[in-house]
Amino acid sequence: GAVVSQHPSRVICKSGTSVKIECRSLDFQATTMFWYRQFPKQSLMLMATSNEGSKATYEQGVEKDKFLINHASLTLSTLTVTSAHPEDSSFYICSASPGPAGQYFGPGTRLTVT
Amino acid sequence: AQTVTQSQPEMSVQEAETVTLSCTYDTSENNYYLFWYKQPPSRQMILVIRQEAYKQQNATENRFSVNFQKAAKSFSLKISDSQLGDTAMYFCAFMSLNNAGNMLTFGGGTRLMVKP
């Protein structure tokens, strides 16, 4: 149980275009989902917390107009990187939480902006 | 705010041996959970073990066990009979039960290499 899927696993896009990443909890409902960014050999950096039916809460320094988050249902959250630039290239990971039992993570998306 | 510190950036262990990864945390709260997550080369984050702060008994999951010292704010992970598949980054994490959002605070990670 507690499986989280993330799609796509890899994406290459051109500078200036937008990319959408989907995160789904497959066998549980998640009132809260999280989006992280991870640089090589570093820990996870929380970008935003997404609650179903309400606006996402962004961490300091994360541009909310650039990283659009939508949490339309209890099993789906999306992250859209708008007007992507090479510096947005990174590994993005989502997680979903069924409660205080912890967070369950998706397999991640490697974004490369050329 | 909580902080989580993993003082060992890298460790190595021989296959079948035992290794202990350190984690300390700082919090003024009394109700919380602690976690160890594993991130193998695939980069999929996997929950290894969870400890509720109100429980005195240390959590165990097969070859993985923790030494939870609440007063010292220490939460180490012991891996027994290390296997090659244990090679990964290990992250210690804190979750406050007072935080309705179930947010995790991560340590910086320890890279563990299991040698044949």
PDB file of N, CA, C and O in Angstrom, chain A residues 32 34 36 38-39 41-44 46 49 59 91 93 97 99-107 110, chain B residues 33 35 37 39 42-47 50 89 91 95 97 100-104 106-109 111:
ATOM      1  N   THR A  32      -2.978  16.260   1.893  1.00  0.00           N
ATOM      2  CA  THR A  32      -1.807  17.106   1.711  1.00  0.00           C
ATOM      3  C   THR A  32      -0.793  16.413   0.807  1.00  0.00           C
ATOM      4  O   THR A  32      -0.501  15.230   0.989  1.00  0.00           O
ATOM      5  N   PHE A  34       3.119  17.264  -1.200  1.00  0.00           N
ATOM      6  CA  PHE A  34       4.273  18.135  -1.099  1.00  0.00           C
ATOM      7  C   PHE A  34       5.105  18.037  -2.381  1.00  0.00           C
ATOM      8  O   PHE A  34       5.189  16.983  -2.994  1.00  0.00           O
ATOM      9  N   TYR A  36       9.006  18.754  -3.798  1.00  0.00           N
ATOM     10  CA  TYR A  36      10.391  18.988  -3.418  1.00  0.00           C
ATOM     11  C   TYR A  36      11.247  19.133  -4.672  1.00  0.00           C
ATOM     12  O   TYR A  36      10.935  18.618  -5.737  1.00  0.00           O
ATOM     13  N   GLN A  38      15.410  18.494  -5.622  1.00  0.00           N
ATOM     14  CA  GLN A  38      16.635  17.911  -5.075  1.00  0.00           C
ATOM     15  C   GLN A  38      17.788  18.131  -6.043  1.00  0.00           C
ATOM     16  O   GLN A  38      17.729  17.708  -7.203  1.00  0.00           O
ATOM     17  N   PHE A  39      18.824  18.794  -5.547  1.00  0.00           N
ATOM     18  CA  PHE A  39      20.046  18.975  -6.312  1.00  0.00           C
ATOM     19  C   PHE A  39      20.964  17.787  -6.046  1.00  0.00           C
ATOM     20  O   PHE A  39      20.832  17.109  -5.017  1.00  0.00           O
ATOM     21  N   LYS A  41      23.410  15.145  -4.855  1.00  0.00           N
ATOM     22  CA  LYS A  41      24.096  14.854  -3.601  1.00  0.00           C
ATOM     23  C   LYS A  41      23.628  15.761  -2.461  1.00  0.00           C
ATOM     24  O   LYS A  41      24.383  15.989  -1.503  1.00  0.00           O
ATOM     25  N   GLN A  42      22.427  16.273  -2.554  1.00  0.00           N
ATOM     26  CA  GLN A  42      21.890  17.106  -1.485  1.00  0.00           C
ATOM     27  C   GLN A  42      20.569  16.541  -0.978  1.00  0.00           C
ATOM     28  O   GLN A  42      20.006  15.622  -1.554  1.00  0.00           O
ATOM     29  N   SER A  43      20.117  17.113   0.107  1.00  0.00           N
ATOM     30  CA  SER A  43      18.853  16.685   0.682  1.00  0.00           C
ATOM     31  C   SER A  43      17.697  17.270  -0.118  1.00  0.00           C
ATOM     32  O   SER A  43      17.896  18.048  -1.055  1.00  0.00           O
ATOM     33  N   LEU A  44      16.500  16.899   0.260  1.00  0.00           N
ATOM     34  CA  LEU A  44      15.313  17.402  -0.419  1.00  0.00           C
ATOM     35  C   LEU A  44      15.004  18.810   0.076  1.00  0.00           C
ATOM     36  O   LEU A  44      15.048  19.083   1.278  1.00  0.00           O
ATOM     37  N   LEU A  46      12.045  21.486   0.297  1.00  0.00           N
ATOM     38  CA  LEU A  46      10.608  21.654   0.148  1.00  0.00           C
ATOM     39  C   LEU A  46      10.314  22.920  -0.635  1.00  0.00           C
ATOM     40  O   LEU A  46      10.808  23.997  -0.294  1.00  0.00           O
ATOM     41  N   THR A  49       3.650  23.201  -0.174  1.00  0.00           N
ATOM     42  CA  THR A  49       2.689  22.259   0.397  1.00  0.00           C
ATOM     43  C   THR A  49       1.358  22.494  -0.286  1.00  0.00           C
ATOM     44  O   THR A  49       0.892  23.639  -0.370  1.00  0.00           O
ATOM     45  N   GLU A  59       7.258  27.797   0.014  1.00  0.00           N
ATOM     46  CA  GLU A  59       8.365  28.107   0.899  1.00  0.00           C
ATOM     47  C   GLU A  59       9.037  29.404   0.438  1.00  0.00           C
ATOM     48  O   GLU A  59       8.928  29.809  -0.725  1.00  0.00           O
ATOM     49  N   PHE A  91      15.846  17.703 -10.252  1.00  0.00           N
ATOM     50  CA  PHE A  91      15.057  16.510  -9.940  1.00  0.00           C
ATOM     51  C   PHE A  91      13.933  16.952  -9.026  1.00  0.00           C
ATOM     52  O   PHE A  91      14.180  17.496  -7.945  1.00  0.00           O
ATOM     53  N   ILE A  93      10.520  15.960  -6.856  1.00  0.00           N
ATOM     54  CA  ILE A  93       9.890  14.822  -6.197  1.00  0.00           C
ATOM     55  C   ILE A  93       8.614  15.282  -5.508  1.00  0.00           C
ATOM     56  O   ILE A  93       8.607  16.333  -4.854  1.00  0.00           O
ATOM     57  N   SER A  97       0.676  12.562   1.867  1.00  0.00           N
ATOM     58  CA  SER A  97       0.587  12.169   3.268  1.00  0.00           C
ATOM     59  C   SER A  97      -0.835  11.775   3.619  1.00  0.00           C
ATOM     60  O   SER A  97      -1.755  12.577   3.488  1.00  0.00           O
ATOM     61  N   GLY A  99      -1.567  11.060   6.618  1.00  0.00           N
ATOM     62  CA  GLY A  99      -1.713  11.437   8.021  1.00  0.00           C
ATOM     63  C   GLY A  99      -0.346  11.467   8.666  1.00  0.00           C
ATOM     64  O   GLY A  99       0.673  11.500   7.983  1.00  0.00           O
ATOM     65  N   PRO A 100      -0.302  11.442   9.993  1.00  0.00           N
ATOM     66  CA  PRO A 100       0.997  11.530  10.664  1.00  0.00           C
ATOM     67  C   PRO A 100       1.850  10.285  10.519  1.00  0.00           C
ATOM     68  O   PRO A 100       2.946  10.216  11.055  1.00  0.00           O
ATOM     69  N   ALA A 101       1.349   9.289   9.789  1.00  0.00           N
ATOM     70  CA  ALA A 101       2.172   8.093   9.568  1.00  0.00           C
ATOM     71  C   ALA A 101       3.378   8.397   8.698  1.00  0.00           C
ATOM     72  O   ALA A 101       4.291   7.587   8.603  1.00  0.00           O
ATOM     73  N   GLY A 102       3.396   9.537   8.068  1.00  0.00           N
ATOM     74  CA  GLY A 102       4.558   9.907   7.276  1.00  0.00           C
ATOM     75  C   GLY A 102       4.165  10.367   5.890  1.00  0.00           C
ATOM     76  O   GLY A 102       2.992  10.594   5.594  1.00  0.00           O
ATOM     77  N   GLN A 103       5.170  10.542   5.054  1.00  0.00           N
ATOM     78  CA  GLN A 103       4.944  10.892   3.676  1.00  0.00           C
ATOM     79  C   GLN A 103       5.436   9.759   2.799  1.00  0.00           C
ATOM     80  O   GLN A 103       6.452   9.126   3.100  1.00  0.00           O
ATOM     81  N   TYR A 104       4.718   9.548   1.694  1.00  0.00           N
ATOM     82  CA  TYR A 104       5.111   8.543   0.726  1.00  0.00           C
ATOM     83  C   TYR A 104       5.439   9.264  -0.576  1.00  0.00           C
ATOM     84  O   TYR A 104       4.701  10.136  -1.019  1.00  0.00           O
ATOM     85  N   PHE A 105       6.568   8.863  -1.137  1.00  0.00           N
ATOM     86  CA  PHE A 105       7.144   9.635  -2.217  1.00  0.00           C
ATOM     87  C   PHE A 105       6.931   9.011  -3.592  1.00  0.00           C
ATOM     88  O   PHE A 105       6.937   7.790  -3.751  1.00  0.00           O
ATOM     89  N   GLY A 106       6.781   9.894  -4.581  1.00  0.00           N
ATOM     90  CA  GLY A 106       6.792   9.458  -5.953  1.00  0.00           C
ATOM     91  C   GLY A 106       8.216   9.165  -6.390  1.00  0.00           C
ATOM     92  O   GLY A 106       9.172   9.495  -5.676  1.00  0.00           O
ATOM     93  N   PRO A 107       8.382   8.580  -7.558  1.00  0.00           N
ATOM     94  CA  PRO A 107       9.713   8.202  -8.033  1.00  0.00           C
ATOM     95  C   PRO A 107      10.534   9.354  -8.565  1.00  0.00           C
ATOM     96  O   PRO A 107      11.707   9.182  -8.888  1.00  0.00           O
ATOM     97  N   ARG A 110      12.943  13.932 -13.590  1.00  0.00           N
ATOM     98  CA  ARG A 110      14.159  14.668 -13.953  1.00  0.00           C
ATOM     99  C   ARG A 110      13.818  15.620 -15.072  1.00  0.00           C
ATOM    100  O   ARG A 110      13.450  15.190 -16.169  1.00  0.00           O
TER     101      ARG A 110
ATOM    102  N   TYR B  33       6.896  12.595  15.366  1.00  0.00           N
ATOM    103  CA  TYR B  33       7.354  11.349  14.790  1.00  0.00           C
ATOM    104  C   TYR B  33       8.757  11.579  14.241  1.00  0.00           C
ATOM    105  O   TYR B  33       9.107  12.685  13.834  1.00  0.00           O
ATOM    106  N   PHE B  35      11.577   9.655  11.452  1.00  0.00           N
ATOM    107  CA  PHE B  35      11.617   8.707  10.347  1.00  0.00           C
ATOM    108  C   PHE B  35      13.048   8.560   9.826  1.00  0.00           C
ATOM    109  O   PHE B  35      13.869   9.469   9.930  1.00  0.00           O
ATOM    110  N   TYR B  37      14.431   7.565   6.015  1.00  0.00           N
ATOM    111  CA  TYR B  37      14.123   7.269   4.627  1.00  0.00           C
ATOM    112  C   TYR B  37      15.405   6.860   3.928  1.00  0.00           C
ATOM    113  O   TYR B  37      16.482   7.354   4.221  1.00  0.00           O
ATOM    114  N   GLN B  39      17.205   6.482   0.095  1.00  0.00           N
ATOM    115  CA  GLN B  39      17.135   6.873  -1.305  1.00  0.00           C
ATOM    116  C   GLN B  39      18.249   6.163  -2.068  1.00  0.00           C
ATOM    117  O   GLN B  39      19.385   6.608  -2.075  1.00  0.00           O
ATOM    118  N   SER B  42      18.306   4.743  -7.647  1.00  0.00           N
ATOM    119  CA  SER B  42      17.118   5.022  -8.460  1.00  0.00           C
ATOM    120  C   SER B  42      16.466   6.353  -8.084  1.00  0.00           C
ATOM    121  O   SER B  42      15.642   6.881  -8.831  1.00  0.00           O
ATOM    122  N   ARG B  43      16.815   6.859  -6.897  1.00  0.00           N
ATOM    123  CA  ARG B  43      16.321   8.124  -6.330  1.00  0.00           C
ATOM    124  C   ARG B  43      14.892   8.038  -5.804  1.00  0.00           C
ATOM    125  O   ARG B  43      14.300   9.048  -5.451  1.00  0.00           O
ATOM    126  N   GLN B  44      14.325   6.830  -5.748  1.00  0.00           N
ATOM    127  CA  GLN B  44      13.018   6.650  -5.128  1.00  0.00           C
ATOM    128  C   GLN B  44      13.183   6.689  -3.615  1.00  0.00           C
ATOM    129  O   GLN B  44      13.927   5.895  -3.044  1.00  0.00           O
ATOM    130  N   MET B  45      12.488   7.584  -2.959  1.00  0.00           N
ATOM    131  CA  MET B  45      12.538   7.678  -1.504  1.00  0.00           C
ATOM    132  C   MET B  45      11.684   6.563  -0.895  1.00  0.00           C
ATOM    133  O   MET B  45      10.498   6.428  -1.227  1.00  0.00           O
ATOM    134  N   ILE B  46      12.272   5.815   0.024  1.00  0.00           N
ATOM    135  CA  ILE B  46      11.595   4.669   0.622  1.00  0.00           C
ATOM    136  C   ILE B  46      11.593   4.836   2.139  1.00  0.00           C
ATOM    137  O   ILE B  46      12.649   5.082   2.739  1.00  0.00           O
ATOM    138  N   LEU B  47      10.426   4.701   2.740  1.00  0.00           N
ATOM    139  CA  LEU B  47      10.328   4.775   4.196  1.00  0.00           C
ATOM    140  C   LEU B  47      10.930   3.505   4.796  1.00  0.00           C
ATOM    141  O   LEU B  47      10.488   2.404   4.487  1.00  0.00           O
ATOM    142  N   ARG B  50       9.850   4.099  11.319  1.00  0.00           N
ATOM    143  CA  ARG B  50       9.168   5.231  11.939  1.00  0.00           C
ATOM    144  C   ARG B  50       9.125   5.021  13.447  1.00  0.00           C
ATOM    145  O   ARG B  50       8.935   3.908  13.910  1.00  0.00           O
ATOM    146  N   MET B  89      21.526   6.728  -0.088  1.00  0.00           N
ATOM    147  CA  MET B  89      21.494   7.878   0.825  1.00  0.00           C
ATOM    148  C   MET B  89      20.430   7.604   1.862  1.00  0.00           C
ATOM    149  O   MET B  89      19.348   7.092   1.538  1.00  0.00           O
ATOM    150  N   PHE B  91      18.192   9.443   4.894  1.00  0.00           N
ATOM    151  CA  PHE B  91      17.768  10.717   5.442  1.00  0.00           C
ATOM    152  C   PHE B  91      16.964  10.492   6.718  1.00  0.00           C
ATOM    153  O   PHE B  91      16.025   9.691   6.742  1.00  0.00           O
ATOM    154  N   MET B  95       8.737  14.960  12.072  1.00  0.00           N
ATOM    155  CA  MET B  95       7.395  15.466  11.779  1.00  0.00           C
ATOM    156  C   MET B  95       6.710  15.822  13.087  1.00  0.00           C
ATOM    157  O   MET B  95       6.553  14.965  13.965  1.00  0.00           O
ATOM    158  N   LEU B  97       3.586  16.592  15.400  1.00  0.00           N
ATOM    159  CA  LEU B  97       2.162  16.272  15.440  1.00  0.00           C
ATOM    160  C   LEU B  97       1.325  17.515  15.696  1.00  0.00           C
ATOM    161  O   LEU B  97       0.105  17.480  15.577  1.00  0.00           O
ATOM    162  N   ALA B 100      -0.439  20.414  11.556  1.00  0.00           N
ATOM    163  CA  ALA B 100      -1.504  19.677  10.885  1.00  0.00           C
ATOM    164  C   ALA B 100      -1.156  19.328   9.449  1.00  0.00           C
ATOM    165  O   ALA B 100      -1.777  18.477   8.841  1.00  0.00           O
ATOM    166  N   GLY B 101      -0.158  19.964   8.911  1.00  0.00           N
ATOM    167  CA  GLY B 101       0.200  19.716   7.528  1.00  0.00           C
ATOM    168  C   GLY B 101       1.100  18.523   7.304  1.00  0.00           C
ATOM    169  O   GLY B 101       1.436  18.213   6.169  1.00  0.00           O
ATOM    170  N   ASN B 102       1.516  17.827   8.368  1.00  0.00           N
ATOM    171  CA  ASN B 102       2.373  16.652   8.237  1.00  0.00           C
ATOM    172  C   ASN B 102       3.651  16.940   7.468  1.00  0.00           C
ATOM    173  O   ASN B 102       4.123  16.132   6.665  1.00  0.00           O
ATOM    174  N   MET B 103       4.227  18.089   7.722  1.00  0.00           N
ATOM    175  CA  MET B 103       5.442  18.479   7.032  1.00  0.00           C
ATOM    176  C   MET B 103       6.645  17.774   7.642  1.00  0.00           C
ATOM    177  O   MET B 103       6.730  17.597   8.854  1.00  0.00           O
ATOM    178  N   LEU B 104       7.582  17.375   6.794  1.00  0.00           N
ATOM    179  CA  LEU B 104       8.806  16.740   7.228  1.00  0.00           C
ATOM    180  C   LEU B 104       9.968  17.728   7.206  1.00  0.00           C
ATOM    181  O   LEU B 104      10.091  18.511   6.266  1.00  0.00           O
ATOM    182  N   PHE B 106      13.978  17.448   7.018  1.00  0.00           N
ATOM    183  CA  PHE B 106      14.993  16.446   6.708  1.00  0.00           C
ATOM    184  C   PHE B 106      16.377  16.865   7.197  1.00  0.00           C
ATOM    185  O   PHE B 106      16.712  18.049   7.236  1.00  0.00           O
ATOM    186  N   GLY B 107      17.183  15.870   7.532  1.00  0.00           N
ATOM    187  CA  GLY B 107      18.598  16.093   7.733  1.00  0.00           C
ATOM    188  C   GLY B 107      19.300  16.132   6.382  1.00  0.00           C
ATOM    189  O   GLY B 107      18.689  15.912   5.338  1.00  0.00           O
ATOM    190  N   GLY B 108      20.595  16.384   6.429  1.00  0.00           N
ATOM    191  CA  GLY B 108      21.351  16.536   5.197  1.00  0.00           C
ATOM    192  C   GLY B 108      21.688  15.229   4.490  1.00  0.00           C
ATOM    193  O   GLY B 108      22.130  15.237   3.346  1.00  0.00           O
ATOM    194  N   GLY B 109      21.482  14.114   5.189  1.00  0.00           N
ATOM    195  CA  GLY B 109      21.699  12.823   4.565  1.00  0.00           C
ATOM    196  C   GLY B 109      23.052  12.215   4.878  1.00  0.00           C
ATOM    197  O   GLY B 109      24.030  12.925   5.149  1.00  0.00           O
ATOM    198  N   ARG B 111      25.490   9.217   3.087  1.00  0.00           N
ATOM    199  CA  ARG B 111      25.666   8.294   1.960  1.00  0.00           C
ATOM    200  C   ARG B 111      26.339   7.036   2.475  1.00  0.00           C
ATOM    201  O   ARG B 111      27.464   7.081   2.977  1.00  0.00           O
TER     202      ARG B 111
END
